[in-house]
XYZ file of C-alpha atoms in Angstrom:
277
model
C -0.185 -0.139 -0.274
C 2.945 2.261 0.321
C 2.475 3.742 -3.094
C -1.207 4.384 -2.705
C -2.047 7.759 -3.257
C -3.078 9.453 -0.007
C -5.348 12.734 0.775
C -2.694 13.932 3.367
C 0.019 14.114 1.165
C -1.951 16.623 -0.683
C -2.081 18.729 2.451
C 0.228 21.481 2.950
C 2.756 21.701 5.878
C 2.078 23.269 8.959
C 3.912 26.797 8.956
C 7.128 27.604 10.594
C 5.877 28.956 13.471
C 3.595 26.141 14.360
C 2.693 25.076 18.191
C 4.272 22.087 19.341
C 2.146 18.944 20.491
C 2.478 18.669 24.364
C -0.268 16.719 25.808
C -2.017 13.559 24.068
C -5.360 12.880 26.205
C -6.045 9.238 25.280
C -8.720 7.913 27.241
C -12.206 6.396 26.216
C -15.047 8.581 25.203
C -17.375 9.426 27.764
C -14.740 9.864 30.522
C -15.401 14.178 31.013
C -13.770 14.750 27.864
C -15.639 18.057 27.273
C -14.742 19.133 30.725
C -11.230 18.476 30.297
C -11.747 20.222 27.113
C -12.749 23.149 28.834
C -10.177 22.729 31.349
C -7.149 23.017 28.737
C -8.529 26.185 27.579
C -8.728 27.711 30.843
C -4.909 26.579 31.082
C -4.230 28.123 27.931
C -3.872 25.374 25.557
C -4.818 25.196 22.380
C -6.974 21.586 22.439
C -7.947 19.700 19.599
C -11.362 17.741 19.730
C -13.372 15.508 17.594
C -16.102 18.718 17.814
C -13.203 20.775 16.332
C -14.039 19.472 13.007
C -17.338 21.130 12.767
C -15.190 24.365 11.806
C -12.654 22.394 9.620
C -14.758 19.796 7.865
C -11.908 18.648 5.447
C -10.288 17.035 8.596
C -13.309 14.545 8.531
C -11.776 12.963 5.307
C -8.224 12.880 6.524
C -9.180 11.180 9.975
C -11.287 8.804 7.899
C -8.399 8.300 5.787
C -6.118 7.774 9.099
C -8.376 5.299 10.644
C -8.757 3.356 7.415
C -4.958 3.140 7.235
C -4.406 1.809 10.891
C -7.337 -0.535 10.931
C -7.583 -2.180 7.305
C -4.208 -0.925 5.910
C -5.785 0.858 2.985
C -2.878 3.093 2.639
C 0.134 3.691 4.226
C -0.385 4.534 8.047
C 0.126 8.104 9.362
C 3.152 8.759 11.357
C 4.945 12.024 13.160
C 4.595 14.164 9.282
C 1.278 13.190 8.959
C 0.026 14.029 12.078
C 1.775 17.498 11.988
C -0.613 18.235 8.985
C -3.680 17.324 10.953
C -3.060 19.212 13.711
C -2.441 21.780 11.016
C 0.471 23.831 13.842
C -2.814 25.092 15.503
C -2.762 22.460 18.437
C -1.066 21.505 21.137
C -3.616 19.044 23.077
C -5.129 16.049 21.145
C -8.260 15.708 23.205
C -9.549 12.310 22.978
C -11.520 11.188 19.927
C -10.703 10.456 17.126
C -6.943 10.875 18.686
C -7.933 7.890 21.071
C -8.252 5.420 18.282
C -4.862 6.230 17.110
C -3.163 6.019 20.455
C -0.068 3.927 20.057
C 0.489 5.967 17.036
C 0.345 9.346 18.642
C 2.438 8.517 21.534
C 5.072 7.180 19.119
C 4.969 10.412 16.872
C 5.279 12.877 19.491
C 7.668 11.154 22.281
C 8.056 14.109 24.201
C 4.209 14.933 24.842
C 2.538 14.129 28.078
C -0.232 11.314 28.190
C -3.806 12.040 30.297
C -5.686 9.192 30.470
C -9.326 10.257 31.534
C -10.814 7.476 33.189
C -14.334 6.478 35.618
C -15.901 3.503 36.910
C -16.047 1.265 34.208
C -19.787 0.381 34.862
C -20.851 3.758 34.781
C -18.972 4.277 31.916
C -20.688 1.289 30.297
C -24.245 2.963 31.404
C -23.445 6.011 29.894
C -22.366 4.931 26.331
C -25.601 2.919 25.850
C -27.542 6.116 27.003
C -25.475 8.423 23.976
C -23.294 7.182 21.814
C -24.777 3.796 21.127
C -28.411 5.633 21.370
C -27.229 8.085 18.757
C -26.152 5.711 16.206
C -29.806 4.093 16.124
C -31.072 7.420 14.416
C -31.517 5.899 11.021
C -32.814 9.013 9.699
C -29.343 9.981 9.497
C -28.799 8.033 6.530
C -31.312 9.465 4.320
C -31.315 12.870 5.573
C -27.366 13.347 5.159
C -27.468 12.660 1.575
C -28.783 16.117 1.148
C -25.782 17.746 2.561
C -22.732 15.255 1.054
C -19.716 17.630 1.160
C -20.321 18.637 5.062
C -23.089 16.557 7.118
C -22.904 13.651 4.794
C -19.074 13.540 5.419
C -19.670 13.767 9.056
C -22.298 11.109 9.331
C -19.759 8.765 7.148
C -17.057 9.283 9.461
C -18.957 8.610 12.316
C -20.702 5.403 10.870
C -17.033 4.300 10.050
C -16.104 4.702 13.829
C -18.943 2.899 14.968
C -18.001 -0.178 12.489
C -14.669 -0.574 13.918
C -16.559 -1.963 17.376
C -15.869 -5.762 16.451
C -12.073 -4.841 16.059
C -11.758 -2.575 19.005
C -14.099 -4.668 21.503
C -14.140 -8.453 20.089
C -14.610 -9.497 24.043
C -17.060 -6.605 24.426
C -16.706 -3.088 25.122
C -16.114 -3.614 29.163
C -13.367 -5.490 28.473
C -12.166 -3.355 25.578
C -12.471 -0.616 27.987
C -9.932 -2.552 30.446
C -7.628 -3.609 27.736
C -7.249 0.115 26.443
C -6.208 1.496 29.938
C -4.005 -1.639 30.749
C -2.232 -1.452 27.359
C -1.431 2.242 27.430
C -0.436 1.983 30.823
C 2.078 -0.750 30.206
C 3.434 1.318 26.765
C 3.957 4.701 28.456
C 6.425 5.206 31.073
C 4.881 6.366 34.460
C 6.642 9.845 34.834
C 4.985 10.796 31.294
C 1.659 9.496 32.063
C -1.469 10.426 34.228
C -4.560 8.406 34.994
C -7.116 11.489 35.904
C -10.651 11.571 36.759
C -12.326 14.803 36.190
C -13.713 14.439 40.587
C -10.066 14.747 41.395
C -10.308 18.151 40.095
C -7.396 20.573 39.547
C -4.906 19.944 41.819
C -3.544 16.471 40.429
C -3.707 17.685 36.949
C -1.970 20.859 37.319
C 1.058 19.051 39.255
C 1.058 16.380 36.710
C 0.936 19.552 33.930
C 3.378 21.610 36.027
C 0.820 24.819 35.781
C -0.524 26.876 38.496
C -4.142 25.941 39.730
C -6.451 28.574 38.357
C -8.932 30.980 40.414
C -12.117 29.383 39.124
C -13.837 26.140 39.703
C -13.018 22.818 37.783
C -15.197 22.688 34.752
C -18.401 20.142 34.896
C -19.938 19.736 31.653
C -22.637 17.341 31.228
C -20.977 15.251 28.353
C -24.121 13.051 27.843
C -26.843 16.242 27.574
C -23.972 17.813 25.292
C -23.667 14.846 23.220
C -27.069 14.507 22.423
C -27.934 17.825 22.222
C -25.011 18.131 19.540
C -26.807 15.223 17.867
C -30.469 16.847 17.785
C -28.554 19.936 16.149
C -26.874 18.205 13.332
C -30.196 16.483 12.912
C -32.286 19.734 12.380
C -29.524 20.824 10.435
C -30.101 18.578 7.761
C -33.960 18.695 8.130
C -33.450 22.440 7.551
C -31.195 21.822 4.581
C -33.451 19.501 2.634
C -36.708 21.863 2.978
C -34.331 24.344 2.077
C -33.364 22.163 -1.144
C -37.004 20.858 -1.691
C -38.875 23.974 -1.161
C -37.234 25.965 -4.371
C -38.074 23.530 -7.302
C -41.528 23.238 -5.566
C -42.046 27.040 -5.141
C -40.513 27.115 -8.891
C -43.458 24.195 -9.697
C -45.706 26.439 -7.942
C -45.005 29.585 -9.911
C -45.130 27.804 -13.540
C -48.431 25.889 -12.772
C -49.695 29.366 -11.574
C -48.622 30.973 -15.047
C -49.636 27.914 -17.164
C -53.222 27.863 -15.342
C -53.797 31.705 -15.848
C -52.358 31.811 -19.518
C -55.002 28.980 -19.877
C -57.870 31.383 -18.054
C -56.732 34.040 -20.537
C -56.964 32.151 -23.453
C -60.423 30.635 -22.315
C -61.910 34.225 -21.816
C -60.281 35.427 -25.153
C -61.588 32.586 -27.161
C -65.451 33.359 -25.564
C -64.918 36.750 -26.320
C -64.152 36.132 -29.788
C -67.314 33.814 -30.361
């Protein structure tokens, strides 16, 4: 696959003044990641999160390519050069998904970055997954609605469906065991001085100590991930409905105008015929 053309190779190199990757947050989803996203922002970092791709939709194709390369060998796998392009010199924290799916590759690519594994009780995590991620993927109307905006929302849905399709590979023994194995594997891979297992309930102190940062004079962020996640999905759904209505309403309106003109023309012709007779 080494000679196969890749989308990432068409992307520009990051600028010379690009920020350097400092922190890789590689825990599982539904482990307080939105709270940590806010946390890193408060601390002055520039975190990249999956939601960032709403502003940079071209990254969806690139992350899709990176995941396909890793799990199916479709093209040459991404390394430091490719990840630098993905982060565009803009972000110095990779915050959870999709980075967690590329954890080993990112750890190898950025040997000086600190690793934060966001954690929570595995049973609570599994319950949260079923009430959010697993629930949202069952919205089958996305399959039809997304086709009305293929370059943006359609691409987003394709990327997320591919993520979900990886479940059998990521969790061959079930999601609970996959969660345990993920943390075990990364704790064995990363030297302890470079690694922090962190639960958001622990607040600022352990995180700031690990990052050599002063503790901010504000409360530790507490974002309800489940509510935010489902609200985001509902927002996407209504976005697609509005796009559908806009695209359908224009030809319907044109048809109505043409029909009205034909009808009034017919009436005038009938009237003219009556007058002539």
